[in-house]
Amino acid sequence: MKTIGLLGGMSWESTVTYYKIVNETVKKQLGGLHSAKVLLYSVDFSEIEKCQAEGDWEKSAVILSTAAKNLEKAGADFIVICTNTMHKVASRIQENISIPIIHIAEATADELKRHNITKVALLGTKYTMTQDFYKEKLINAGITVLIPDEQEIETINDVIYHELCLGIISEVSKETYLSIVRGLAERGAQGVILGCTEIGLLIQQKDVDLPVFDTAQIHGEKAARLSLEG
């Protein structure tokens, strides 16, 4: 079994979800008392969020590259960055290590294609929804990406940082998210990507008529499957 290097803490709330998913997946595949071989480096999210807010992506890349190098030195066979937004600097991190990074958007694109989704709604931080680093992976896979309007983007982003990352689950915010999803469905979305690893804490498939693609679930399951290969 290969060792998974989890680069987490962004936020720790969703990193817990990753740890649970990889172990559940390995147990399902192997049975018995089997669990995943995992190394976890959990960063201080306050430092990363400050870089995001100030647009200092280079500094955040340095912080995460240091963490990734430590995971490699400790024996990780590959890296899983436990957040969507910080894949903005995934290529910079990759330059500093020799083991592969399993890209969350590529894993999600594969899952969308498996379900024959060609037009999808994307929810996430404002960086993920408005910048190209994430969407281009989907577009290159032949998938049209729909995002909310400007005010809705700010609302989604505020809920992520001021509620979900703090472990606050609000029914009011849940209904706001679901209303936004319904609007995107009216624009032709065939499915919805929960493109922030915390959003799955707020809404699940049972809440939405469209197929839901939870990136934390997709990413974690792929990591577990890769750990069992070879």
mmCIF file with all atom_site columns, C-alpha atoms in Angstrom:
data_model
loop_
_atom_site.group_PDB
_atom_site.id
_atom_site.type_symbol
_atom_site.label_atom_id
_atom_site.label_alt_id
_atom_site.label_comp_id
_atom_site.label_asym_id
_atom_site.label_entity_id
_atom_site.label_seq_id
_atom_site.pdbx_PDB_ins_code
_atom_site.Cartn_x
_atom_site.Cartn_y
_atom_site.Cartn_z
_atom_site.occupancy
_atom_site.B_iso_or_equiv
_atom_site.pdbx_formal_charge
_atom_site.auth_seq_id
_atom_site.auth_comp_id
_atom_site.auth_asym_id
_atom_site.auth_atom_id
_atom_site.pdbx_PDB_model_num
ATOM 1   C CA . MET A 1 1   ? 0.000   0.000  0.000   1.00 0.00 ? 1   MET A CA 1
ATOM 2   C CA . LYS A 1 2   ? 1.323   3.446  -0.932  1.00 0.00 ? 2   LYS A CA 1
ATOM 3   C CA . THR A 1 3   ? 1.480   6.227  1.637   1.00 0.00 ? 3   THR A CA 1
ATOM 4   C CA . ILE A 1 4   ? -0.824  9.226  1.062   1.00 0.00 ? 4   ILE A CA 1
ATOM 5   C CA . GLY A 1 5   ? 0.561   12.647 1.908   1.00 0.00 ? 5   GLY A CA 1
ATOM 6   C CA . LEU A 1 6   ? -2.310  14.866 3.010   1.00 0.00 ? 6   LEU A CA 1
ATOM 7   C CA . LEU A 1 7   ? -1.516  18.585 2.860   1.00 0.00 ? 7   LEU A CA 1
ATOM 8   C CA . GLY A 1 8   ? -4.306  19.858 5.073   1.00 0.00 ? 8   GLY A CA 1
ATOM 9   C CA . GLY A 1 9   ? -5.500  22.439 7.556   1.00 0.00 ? 9   GLY A CA 1
ATOM 10  C CA . MET A 1 10  ? -7.242  24.631 4.947   1.00 0.00 ? 10  MET A CA 1
ATOM 11  C CA . SER A 1 11  ? -9.471  24.357 6.912   1.00 0.00 ? 11  SER A CA 1
ATOM 12  C CA . TRP A 1 12  ? -8.961  21.524 9.400   1.00 0.00 ? 12  TRP A CA 1
ATOM 13  C CA . GLU A 1 13  ? -12.740 20.993 9.294   1.00 0.00 ? 13  GLU A CA 1
ATOM 14  C CA . SER A 1 14  ? -12.553 19.510 5.797   1.00 0.00 ? 14  SER A CA 1
ATOM 15  C CA . THR A 1 15  ? -9.215  17.787 6.443   1.00 0.00 ? 15  THR A CA 1
ATOM 16  C CA . VAL A 1 16  ? -11.079 15.625 8.955   1.00 0.00 ? 16  VAL A CA 1
ATOM 17  C CA . THR A 1 17  ? -13.410 14.675 6.102   1.00 0.00 ? 17  THR A CA 1
ATOM 18  C CA . TYR A 1 18  ? -10.467 13.650 3.906   1.00 0.00 ? 18  TYR A CA 1
ATOM 19  C CA . TYR A 1 19  ? -9.007  11.434 6.616   1.00 0.00 ? 19  TYR A CA 1
ATOM 20  C CA . LYS A 1 20  ? -12.380 9.749  7.091   1.00 0.00 ? 20  LYS A CA 1
ATOM 21  C CA . ILE A 1 21  ? -12.921 9.220  3.341   1.00 0.00 ? 21  ILE A CA 1
ATOM 22  C CA . VAL A 1 22  ? -9.522  7.656  2.603   1.00 0.00 ? 22  VAL A CA 1
ATOM 23  C CA . ASN A 1 23  ? -9.832  5.255  5.514   1.00 0.00 ? 23  ASN A CA 1
ATOM 24  C CA . GLU A 1 24  ? -13.424 4.311  4.709   1.00 0.00 ? 24  GLU A CA 1
ATOM 25  C CA . THR A 1 25  ? -12.469 3.655  1.086   1.00 0.00 ? 25  THR A CA 1
ATOM 26  C CA . VAL A 1 26  ? -9.482  1.462  1.990   1.00 0.00 ? 26  VAL A CA 1
ATOM 27  C CA . LYS A 1 27  ? -11.570 -0.461 4.520   1.00 0.00 ? 27  LYS A CA 1
ATOM 28  C CA . LYS A 1 28  ? -14.283 -1.019 1.899   1.00 0.00 ? 28  LYS A CA 1
ATOM 29  C CA . GLN A 1 29  ? -11.734 -2.329 -0.597  1.00 0.00 ? 29  GLN A CA 1
ATOM 30  C CA . LEU A 1 30  ? -9.654  -4.513 1.727   1.00 0.00 ? 30  LEU A CA 1
ATOM 31  C CA . GLY A 1 31  ? -12.012 -5.285 4.602   1.00 0.00 ? 31  GLY A CA 1
ATOM 32  C CA . GLY A 1 32  ? -11.043 -6.409 8.058   1.00 0.00 ? 32  GLY A CA 1
ATOM 33  C CA . LEU A 1 33  ? -8.978  -3.997 10.114  1.00 0.00 ? 33  LEU A CA 1
ATOM 34  C CA . HIS A 1 34  ? -7.315  -2.350 7.129   1.00 0.00 ? 34  HIS A CA 1
ATOM 35  C CA . SER A 1 35  ? -6.871  1.406  7.088   1.00 0.00 ? 35  SER A CA 1
ATOM 36  C CA . ALA A 1 36  ? -4.976  3.867  4.899   1.00 0.00 ? 36  ALA A CA 1
ATOM 37  C CA . LYS A 1 37  ? -1.299  4.691  5.298   1.00 0.00 ? 37  LYS A CA 1
ATOM 38  C CA . VAL A 1 38  ? -1.425  8.462  5.740   1.00 0.00 ? 38  VAL A CA 1
ATOM 39  C CA . LEU A 1 39  ? 0.989   11.258 6.551   1.00 0.00 ? 39  LEU A CA 1
ATOM 40  C CA . LEU A 1 40  ? -0.663  14.572 7.434   1.00 0.00 ? 40  LEU A CA 1
ATOM 41  C CA . TYR A 1 41  ? 0.901   18.016 7.404   1.00 0.00 ? 41  TYR A CA 1
ATOM 42  C CA . SER A 1 42  ? -1.652  20.509 8.712   1.00 0.00 ? 42  SER A CA 1
ATOM 43  C CA . VAL A 1 43  ? -0.776  24.161 8.134   1.00 0.00 ? 43  VAL A CA 1
ATOM 44  C CA . ASP A 1 44  ? -2.019  27.208 10.042  1.00 0.00 ? 44  ASP A CA 1
ATOM 45  C CA . PHE A 1 45  ? -4.940  28.325 7.885   1.00 0.00 ? 45  PHE A CA 1
ATOM 46  C CA . SER A 1 46  ? -4.770  31.864 9.235   1.00 0.00 ? 46  SER A CA 1
ATOM 47  C CA . GLU A 1 47  ? -1.419  32.329 7.470   1.00 0.00 ? 47  GLU A CA 1
ATOM 48  C CA . ILE A 1 48  ? -2.784  30.942 4.208   1.00 0.00 ? 48  ILE A CA 1
ATOM 49  C CA . GLU A 1 49  ? -6.001  32.989 4.338   1.00 0.00 ? 49  GLU A CA 1
ATOM 50  C CA . LYS A 1 50  ? -3.954  36.143 4.914   1.00 0.00 ? 50  LYS A CA 1
ATOM 51  C CA . CYS A 1 51  ? -1.975  35.376 1.755   1.00 0.00 ? 51  CYS A CA 1
ATOM 52  C CA . GLN A 1 52  ? -5.224  34.826 -0.151  1.00 0.00 ? 52  GLN A CA 1
ATOM 53  C CA . ALA A 1 53  ? -6.763  38.081 1.026   1.00 0.00 ? 53  ALA A CA 1
ATOM 54  C CA . GLU A 1 54  ? -3.610  40.034 0.153   1.00 0.00 ? 54  GLU A CA 1
ATOM 55  C CA . GLY A 1 55  ? -3.155  38.297 -3.190  1.00 0.00 ? 55  GLY A CA 1
ATOM 56  C CA . ASP A 1 56  ? 0.261   37.027 -2.071  1.00 0.00 ? 56  ASP A CA 1
ATOM 57  C CA . TRP A 1 57  ? 0.026   33.666 -3.802  1.00 0.00 ? 57  TRP A CA 1
ATOM 58  C CA . GLU A 1 58  ? 3.813   33.374 -4.009  1.00 0.00 ? 58  GLU A CA 1
ATOM 59  C CA . LYS A 1 59  ? 4.144   33.411 -0.223  1.00 0.00 ? 59  LYS A CA 1
ATOM 60  C CA . SER A 1 60  ? 1.415   30.795 0.118   1.00 0.00 ? 60  SER A CA 1
ATOM 61  C CA . ALA A 1 61  ? 3.236   28.664 -2.463  1.00 0.00 ? 61  ALA A CA 1
ATOM 62  C CA . VAL A 1 62  ? 6.407   28.835 -0.363  1.00 0.00 ? 62  VAL A CA 1
ATOM 63  C CA . ILE A 1 63  ? 4.529   27.791 2.794   1.00 0.00 ? 63  ILE A CA 1
ATOM 64  C CA . LEU A 1 64  ? 2.825   24.872 1.086   1.00 0.00 ? 64  LEU A CA 1
ATOM 65  C CA . SER A 1 65  ? 5.948   23.810 -0.807  1.00 0.00 ? 65  SER A CA 1
ATOM 66  C CA . THR A 1 66  ? 7.798   23.520 2.496   1.00 0.00 ? 66  THR A CA 1
ATOM 67  C CA . ALA A 1 67  ? 4.992   21.368 3.867   1.00 0.00 ? 67  ALA A CA 1
ATOM 68  C CA . ALA A 1 68  ? 4.961   19.191 0.729   1.00 0.00 ? 68  ALA A CA 1
ATOM 69  C CA . LYS A 1 69  ? 8.743   18.686 0.895   1.00 0.00 ? 69  LYS A CA 1
ATOM 70  C CA . ASN A 1 70  ? 8.388   17.542 4.493   1.00 0.00 ? 70  ASN A CA 1
ATOM 71  C CA . LEU A 1 71  ? 5.720   15.044 3.478   1.00 0.00 ? 71  LEU A CA 1
ATOM 72  C CA . GLU A 1 72  ? 7.997   13.716 0.746   1.00 0.00 ? 72  GLU A CA 1
ATOM 73  C CA . LYS A 1 73  ? 10.922  13.393 3.162   1.00 0.00 ? 73  LYS A CA 1
ATOM 74  C CA . ALA A 1 74  ? 8.673   11.551 5.615   1.00 0.00 ? 74  ALA A CA 1
ATOM 75  C CA . GLY A 1 75  ? 7.845   8.937  2.981   1.00 0.00 ? 75  GLY A CA 1
ATOM 76  C CA . ALA A 1 76  ? 4.692   10.043 1.167   1.00 0.00 ? 76  ALA A CA 1
ATOM 77  C CA . ASP A 1 77  ? 4.314   8.500  -2.296  1.00 0.00 ? 77  ASP A CA 1
ATOM 78  C CA . PHE A 1 78  ? 2.061   11.295 -3.562  1.00 0.00 ? 78  PHE A CA 1
ATOM 79  C CA . ILE A 1 79  ? 0.463   14.513 -2.331  1.00 0.00 ? 79  ILE A CA 1
ATOM 80  C CA . VAL A 1 80  ? -3.190  15.407 -1.933  1.00 0.00 ? 80  VAL A CA 1
ATOM 81  C CA . ILE A 1 81  ? -3.828  19.120 -1.297  1.00 0.00 ? 81  ILE A CA 1
ATOM 82  C CA . CYS A 1 82  ? -6.976  19.054 0.857   1.00 0.00 ? 82  CYS A CA 1
ATOM 83  C CA . THR A 1 83  ? -8.530  22.206 -0.566  1.00 0.00 ? 83  THR A CA 1
ATOM 84  C CA . ASN A 1 84  ? -9.701  23.452 -3.954  1.00 0.00 ? 84  ASN A CA 1
ATOM 85  C CA . THR A 1 85  ? -8.525  27.061 -3.772  1.00 0.00 ? 85  THR A CA 1
ATOM 86  C CA . MET A 1 86  ? -4.865  26.381 -3.073  1.00 0.00 ? 86  MET A CA 1
ATOM 87  C CA . HIS A 1 87  ? -4.573  24.330 -6.254  1.00 0.00 ? 87  HIS A CA 1
ATOM 88  C CA . LYS A 1 88  ? -3.921  27.783 -7.681  1.00 0.00 ? 88  LYS A CA 1
ATOM 89  C CA . VAL A 1 89  ? -0.312  27.186 -6.627  1.00 0.00 ? 89  VAL A CA 1
ATOM 90  C CA . ALA A 1 90  ? -0.242  23.430 -7.291  1.00 0.00 ? 90  ALA A CA 1
ATOM 91  C CA . SER A 1 91  ? 2.215   23.778 -10.176 1.00 0.00 ? 91  SER A CA 1
ATOM 92  C CA . ARG A 1 92  ? 4.551   25.859 -7.993  1.00 0.00 ? 92  ARG A CA 1
ATOM 93  C CA . ILE A 1 93  ? 4.436   23.222 -5.271  1.00 0.00 ? 93  ILE A CA 1
ATOM 94  C CA . GLN A 1 94  ? 5.057   20.471 -7.830  1.00 0.00 ? 94  GLN A CA 1
ATOM 95  C CA . GLU A 1 95  ? 8.265   22.222 -8.926  1.00 0.00 ? 95  GLU A CA 1
ATOM 96  C CA . ASN A 1 96  ? 9.669   21.668 -5.447  1.00 0.00 ? 96  ASN A CA 1
ATOM 97  C CA . ILE A 1 97  ? 8.966   17.944 -5.029  1.00 0.00 ? 97  ILE A CA 1
ATOM 98  C CA . SER A 1 98  ? 9.584   14.786 -7.030  1.00 0.00 ? 98  SER A CA 1
ATOM 99  C CA . ILE A 1 99  ? 6.409   12.918 -6.051  1.00 0.00 ? 99  ILE A CA 1
ATOM 100 C CA . PRO A 1 100 ? 3.143   13.691 -7.892  1.00 0.00 ? 100 PRO A CA 1
ATOM 101 C CA . ILE A 1 101 ? 0.313   15.937 -6.759  1.00 0.00 ? 101 ILE A CA 1
ATOM 102 C CA . ILE A 1 102 ? -3.129  14.489 -7.437  1.00 0.00 ? 102 ILE A CA 1
ATOM 103 C CA . HIS A 1 103 ? -5.055  17.483 -8.800  1.00 0.00 ? 103 HIS A CA 1
ATOM 104 C CA . ILE A 1 104 ? -8.556  17.916 -7.405  1.00 0.00 ? 104 ILE A CA 1
ATOM 105 C CA . ALA A 1 105 ? -10.012 19.546 -10.537 1.00 0.00 ? 105 ALA A CA 1
ATOM 106 C CA . GLU A 1 106 ? -8.674  16.797 -12.792 1.00 0.00 ? 106 GLU A CA 1
ATOM 107 C CA . ALA A 1 107 ? -10.180 14.151 -10.526 1.00 0.00 ? 107 ALA A CA 1
ATOM 108 C CA . THR A 1 108 ? -13.487 16.042 -10.596 1.00 0.00 ? 108 THR A CA 1
ATOM 109 C CA . ALA A 1 109 ? -13.416 16.400 -14.390 1.00 0.00 ? 109 ALA A CA 1
ATOM 110 C CA . ASP A 1 110 ? -12.931 12.636 -14.710 1.00 0.00 ? 110 ASP A CA 1
ATOM 111 C CA . GLU A 1 111 ? -15.946 12.038 -12.488 1.00 0.00 ? 111 GLU A CA 1
ATOM 112 C CA . LEU A 1 112 ? -18.100 14.496 -14.448 1.00 0.00 ? 112 LEU A CA 1
ATOM 113 C CA . LYS A 1 113 ? -17.186 12.799 -17.719 1.00 0.00 ? 113 LYS A CA 1
ATOM 114 C CA . ARG A 1 114 ? -18.010 9.411  -16.216 1.00 0.00 ? 114 ARG A CA 1
ATOM 115 C CA . HIS A 1 115 ? -21.535 10.752 -15.582 1.00 0.00 ? 115 HIS A CA 1
ATOM 116 C CA . ASN A 1 116 ? -21.769 12.381 -19.033 1.00 0.00 ? 116 ASN A CA 1
ATOM 117 C CA . ILE A 1 117 ? -22.005 15.893 -17.564 1.00 0.00 ? 117 ILE A CA 1
ATOM 118 C CA . THR A 1 118 ? -21.171 18.559 -20.164 1.00 0.00 ? 118 THR A CA 1
ATOM 119 C CA . LYS A 1 119 ? -22.460 21.681 -18.370 1.00 0.00 ? 119 LYS A CA 1
ATOM 120 C CA . VAL A 1 120 ? -21.909 22.088 -14.651 1.00 0.00 ? 120 VAL A CA 1
ATOM 121 C CA . ALA A 1 121 ? -22.469 24.665 -11.904 1.00 0.00 ? 121 ALA A CA 1
ATOM 122 C CA . LEU A 1 122 ? -19.430 25.512 -9.800  1.00 0.00 ? 122 LEU A CA 1
ATOM 123 C CA . LEU A 1 123 ? -19.636 26.659 -6.183  1.00 0.00 ? 123 LEU A CA 1
ATOM 124 C CA . GLY A 1 124 ? -16.500 27.519 -4.214  1.00 0.00 ? 124 GLY A CA 1
ATOM 125 C CA . THR A 1 125 ? -14.466 30.396 -2.882  1.00 0.00 ? 125 THR A CA 1
ATOM 126 C CA . LYS A 1 126 ? -14.494 33.539 -4.980  1.00 0.00 ? 126 LYS A CA 1
ATOM 127 C CA . TYR A 1 127 ? -10.999 32.637 -6.166  1.00 0.00 ? 127 TYR A CA 1
ATOM 128 C CA . THR A 1 128 ? -12.108 29.223 -7.426  1.00 0.00 ? 128 THR A CA 1
ATOM 129 C CA . MET A 1 129 ? -15.264 30.547 -9.086  1.00 0.00 ? 129 MET A CA 1
ATOM 130 C CA . THR A 1 130 ? -13.771 33.588 -10.807 1.00 0.00 ? 130 THR A CA 1
ATOM 131 C CA . GLN A 1 131 ? -10.172 32.673 -11.632 1.00 0.00 ? 131 GLN A CA 1
ATOM 132 C CA . ASP A 1 132 ? -9.015  30.292 -14.363 1.00 0.00 ? 132 ASP A CA 1
ATOM 133 C CA . PHE A 1 133 ? -6.662  27.949 -12.475 1.00 0.00 ? 133 PHE A CA 1
ATOM 134 C CA . TYR A 1 134 ? -9.528  25.580 -11.592 1.00 0.00 ? 134 TYR A CA 1
ATOM 135 C CA . LYS A 1 135 ? -12.095 26.167 -14.316 1.00 0.00 ? 135 LYS A CA 1
ATOM 136 C CA . GLU A 1 136 ? -9.569  25.641 -17.108 1.00 0.00 ? 136 GLU A CA 1
ATOM 137 C CA . LYS A 1 137 ? -9.115  22.010 -16.036 1.00 0.00 ? 137 LYS A CA 1
ATOM 138 C CA . LEU A 1 138 ? -12.846 21.472 -16.545 1.00 0.00 ? 138 LEU A CA 1
ATOM 139 C CA . ILE A 1 139 ? -13.025 23.467 -19.770 1.00 0.00 ? 139 ILE A CA 1
ATOM 140 C CA . ASN A 1 140 ? -10.066 21.532 -21.194 1.00 0.00 ? 140 ASN A CA 1
ATOM 141 C CA . ALA A 1 141 ? -12.038 18.361 -20.489 1.00 0.00 ? 141 ALA A CA 1
ATOM 142 C CA . GLY A 1 142 ? -14.884 19.680 -22.653 1.00 0.00 ? 142 GLY A CA 1
ATOM 143 C CA . ILE A 1 143 ? -17.123 20.802 -19.793 1.00 0.00 ? 143 ILE A CA 1
ATOM 144 C CA . THR A 1 144 ? -18.950 24.155 -19.762 1.00 0.00 ? 144 THR A CA 1
ATOM 145 C CA . VAL A 1 145 ? -18.744 25.856 -16.366 1.00 0.00 ? 145 VAL A CA 1
ATOM 146 C CA . LEU A 1 146 ? -21.511 28.063 -14.938 1.00 0.00 ? 146 LEU A CA 1
ATOM 147 C CA . ILE A 1 147 ? -20.879 30.310 -11.939 1.00 0.00 ? 147 ILE A CA 1
ATOM 148 C CA . PRO A 1 148 ? -23.277 32.456 -9.867  1.00 0.00 ? 148 PRO A CA 1
ATOM 149 C CA . ASP A 1 149 ? -23.645 36.201 -10.312 1.00 0.00 ? 149 ASP A CA 1
ATOM 150 C CA . GLU A 1 150 ? -21.330 38.653 -8.556  1.00 0.00 ? 150 GLU A CA 1
ATOM 151 C CA . GLN A 1 151 ? -23.459 39.163 -5.440  1.00 0.00 ? 151 GLN A CA 1
ATOM 152 C CA . GLU A 1 152 ? -24.060 35.418 -5.060  1.00 0.00 ? 152 GLU A CA 1
ATOM 153 C CA . ILE A 1 153 ? -20.312 34.782 -5.383  1.00 0.00 ? 153 ILE A CA 1
ATOM 154 C CA . GLU A 1 154 ? -19.645 37.114 -2.457  1.00 0.00 ? 154 GLU A CA 1
ATOM 155 C CA . THR A 1 155 ? -22.389 35.448 -0.403  1.00 0.00 ? 155 THR A CA 1
ATOM 156 C CA . ILE A 1 156 ? -21.015 31.958 -1.030  1.00 0.00 ? 156 ILE A CA 1
ATOM 157 C CA . ASN A 1 157 ? -17.503 33.113 -0.189  1.00 0.00 ? 157 ASN A CA 1
ATOM 158 C CA . ASP A 1 158 ? -18.602 34.806 3.052   1.00 0.00 ? 158 ASP A CA 1
ATOM 159 C CA . VAL A 1 159 ? -20.369 31.666 4.246   1.00 0.00 ? 159 VAL A CA 1
ATOM 160 C CA . ILE A 1 160 ? -17.265 29.562 3.546   1.00 0.00 ? 160 ILE A CA 1
ATOM 161 C CA . TYR A 1 161 ? -14.845 31.762 5.468   1.00 0.00 ? 161 TYR A CA 1
ATOM 162 C CA . HIS A 1 162 ? -17.069 33.105 8.237   1.00 0.00 ? 162 HIS A CA 1
ATOM 163 C CA . GLU A 1 163 ? -19.163 29.999 8.920   1.00 0.00 ? 163 GLU A CA 1
ATOM 164 C CA . LEU A 1 164 ? -18.058 26.695 7.413   1.00 0.00 ? 164 LEU A CA 1
ATOM 165 C CA . CYS A 1 165 ? -14.328 27.104 8.116   1.00 0.00 ? 165 CYS A CA 1
ATOM 166 C CA . LEU A 1 166 ? -15.308 27.834 11.720  1.00 0.00 ? 166 LEU A CA 1
ATOM 167 C CA . GLY A 1 167 ? -17.557 24.784 11.977  1.00 0.00 ? 167 GLY A CA 1
ATOM 168 C CA . ILE A 1 168 ? -20.774 26.849 11.867  1.00 0.00 ? 168 ILE A CA 1
ATOM 169 C CA . ILE A 1 169 ? -23.608 25.146 9.967   1.00 0.00 ? 169 ILE A CA 1
ATOM 170 C CA . SER A 1 170 ? -26.534 27.498 9.350   1.00 0.00 ? 170 SER A CA 1
ATOM 171 C CA . GLU A 1 171 ? -29.920 26.478 7.954   1.00 0.00 ? 171 GLU A CA 1
ATOM 172 C CA . VAL A 1 172 ? -30.331 30.012 6.584   1.00 0.00 ? 172 VAL A CA 1
ATOM 173 C CA . SER A 1 173 ? -27.058 29.743 4.662   1.00 0.00 ? 173 SER A CA 1
ATOM 174 C CA . LYS A 1 174 ? -28.016 26.270 3.471   1.00 0.00 ? 174 LYS A CA 1
ATOM 175 C CA . GLU A 1 175 ? -31.231 27.583 1.949   1.00 0.00 ? 175 GLU A CA 1
ATOM 176 C CA . THR A 1 176 ? -29.317 30.467 0.354   1.00 0.00 ? 176 THR A CA 1
ATOM 177 C CA . TYR A 1 177 ? -26.922 28.002 -1.280  1.00 0.00 ? 177 TYR A CA 1
ATOM 178 C CA . LEU A 1 178 ? -29.803 25.819 -2.468  1.00 0.00 ? 178 LEU A CA 1
ATOM 179 C CA . SER A 1 179 ? -31.550 28.847 -3.971  1.00 0.00 ? 179 SER A CA 1
ATOM 180 C CA . ILE A 1 180 ? -28.374 29.709 -5.884  1.00 0.00 ? 180 ILE A CA 1
ATOM 181 C CA . VAL A 1 181 ? -28.113 26.118 -7.144  1.00 0.00 ? 181 VAL A CA 1
ATOM 182 C CA . ARG A 1 182 ? -31.716 26.228 -8.349  1.00 0.00 ? 182 ARG A CA 1
ATOM 183 C CA . GLY A 1 183 ? -30.913 29.384 -10.307 1.00 0.00 ? 183 GLY A CA 1
ATOM 184 C CA . LEU A 1 184 ? -27.919 27.702 -11.947 1.00 0.00 ? 184 LEU A CA 1
ATOM 185 C CA . ALA A 1 185 ? -30.091 24.701 -12.812 1.00 0.00 ? 185 ALA A CA 1
ATOM 186 C CA . GLU A 1 186 ? -32.483 27.056 -14.611 1.00 0.00 ? 186 GLU A CA 1
ATOM 187 C CA . ARG A 1 187 ? -29.479 28.253 -16.647 1.00 0.00 ? 187 ARG A CA 1
ATOM 188 C CA . GLY A 1 188 ? -28.866 24.700 -17.839 1.00 0.00 ? 188 GLY A CA 1
ATOM 189 C CA . ALA A 1 189 ? -26.548 23.138 -15.272 1.00 0.00 ? 189 ALA A CA 1
ATOM 190 C CA . GLN A 1 190 ? -26.704 19.336 -15.374 1.00 0.00 ? 190 GLN A CA 1
ATOM 191 C CA . GLY A 1 191 ? -24.893 18.962 -12.072 1.00 0.00 ? 191 GLY A CA 1
ATOM 192 C CA . VAL A 1 192 ? -23.239 21.000 -9.333  1.00 0.00 ? 192 VAL A CA 1
ATOM 193 C CA . ILE A 1 193 ? -19.640 20.877 -8.135  1.00 0.00 ? 193 ILE A CA 1
ATOM 194 C CA . LEU A 1 194 ? -19.106 21.532 -4.449  1.00 0.00 ? 194 LEU A CA 1
ATOM 195 C CA . GLY A 1 195 ? -15.820 23.199 -5.364  1.00 0.00 ? 195 GLY A CA 1
ATOM 196 C CA . CYS A 1 196 ? -14.811 24.050 -1.828  1.00 0.00 ? 196 CYS A CA 1
ATOM 197 C CA . THR A 1 197 ? -14.069 21.127 0.447   1.00 0.00 ? 197 THR A CA 1
ATOM 198 C CA . GLU A 1 198 ? -16.165 22.692 3.248   1.00 0.00 ? 198 GLU A CA 1
ATOM 199 C CA . ILE A 1 199 ? -19.393 23.013 1.239   1.00 0.00 ? 199 ILE A CA 1
ATOM 200 C CA . GLY A 1 200 ? -20.135 19.311 1.703   1.00 0.00 ? 200 GLY A CA 1
ATOM 201 C CA . LEU A 1 201 ? -20.559 20.101 5.390   1.00 0.00 ? 201 LEU A CA 1
ATOM 202 C CA . LEU A 1 202 ? -23.562 22.283 4.458   1.00 0.00 ? 202 LEU A CA 1
ATOM 203 C CA . ILE A 1 203 ? -25.329 20.621 1.537   1.00 0.00 ? 203 ILE A CA 1
ATOM 204 C CA . GLN A 1 204 ? -25.472 17.018 0.318   1.00 0.00 ? 204 GLN A CA 1
ATOM 205 C CA . GLN A 1 205 ? -27.080 15.083 -2.516  1.00 0.00 ? 205 GLN A CA 1
ATOM 206 C CA . LYS A 1 206 ? -30.306 14.625 -0.559  1.00 0.00 ? 206 LYS A CA 1
ATOM 207 C CA . ASP A 1 207 ? -30.785 18.402 -0.564  1.00 0.00 ? 207 ASP A CA 1
ATOM 208 C CA . VAL A 1 208 ? -30.405 18.931 -4.316  1.00 0.00 ? 208 VAL A CA 1
ATOM 209 C CA . ASP A 1 209 ? -32.279 17.658 -7.386  1.00 0.00 ? 209 ASP A CA 1
ATOM 210 C CA . LEU A 1 210 ? -29.186 17.950 -9.609  1.00 0.00 ? 210 LEU A CA 1
ATOM 211 C CA . PRO A 1 211 ? -26.359 15.403 -9.312  1.00 0.00 ? 211 PRO A CA 1
ATOM 212 C CA . VAL A 1 212 ? -23.914 16.687 -6.686  1.00 0.00 ? 212 VAL A CA 1
ATOM 213 C CA . PHE A 1 213 ? -20.158 16.286 -7.107  1.00 0.00 ? 213 PHE A CA 1
ATOM 214 C CA . ASP A 1 214 ? -18.471 16.731 -3.737  1.00 0.00 ? 214 ASP A CA 1
ATOM 215 C CA . THR A 1 215 ? -14.815 17.422 -4.492  1.00 0.00 ? 215 THR A CA 1
ATOM 216 C CA . ALA A 1 216 ? -13.578 16.272 -1.080  1.00 0.00 ? 216 ALA A CA 1
ATOM 217 C CA . GLN A 1 217 ? -15.311 12.924 -1.593  1.00 0.00 ? 217 GLN A CA 1
ATOM 218 C CA . ILE A 1 218 ? -14.054 12.551 -5.168  1.00 0.00 ? 218 ILE A CA 1
ATOM 219 C CA . HIS A 1 219 ? -10.496 13.572 -4.277  1.00 0.00 ? 219 HIS A CA 1
ATOM 220 C CA . GLY A 1 220 ? -10.301 11.442 -1.146  1.00 0.00 ? 220 GLY A CA 1
ATOM 221 C CA . GLU A 1 221 ? -11.641 8.337  -2.877  1.00 0.00 ? 221 GLU A CA 1
ATOM 222 C CA . LYS A 1 222 ? -9.186  8.767  -5.747  1.00 0.00 ? 222 LYS A CA 1
ATOM 223 C CA . ALA A 1 223 ? -6.300  9.083  -3.301  1.00 0.00 ? 223 ALA A CA 1
ATOM 224 C CA . ALA A 1 224 ? -7.362  5.894  -1.555  1.00 0.00 ? 224 ALA A CA 1
ATOM 225 C CA . ARG A 1 225 ? -7.660  3.976  -4.842  1.00 0.00 ? 225 ARG A CA 1
ATOM 226 C CA . LEU A 1 226 ? -4.222  5.180  -5.942  1.00 0.00 ? 226 LEU A CA 1
ATOM 227 C CA . SER A 1 227 ? -2.726  4.055  -2.643  1.00 0.00 ? 227 SER A CA 1
ATOM 228 C CA . LEU A 1 228 ? -3.929  0.519  -3.380  1.00 0.00 ? 228 LEU A CA 1
ATOM 229 C CA . GLU A 1 229 ? -2.485  0.366  -6.899  1.00 0.00 ? 229 GLU A CA 1
ATOM 230 C CA . GLY A 1 230 ? 0.858   -1.229 -7.671  1.00 0.00 ? 230 GLY A CA 1
#
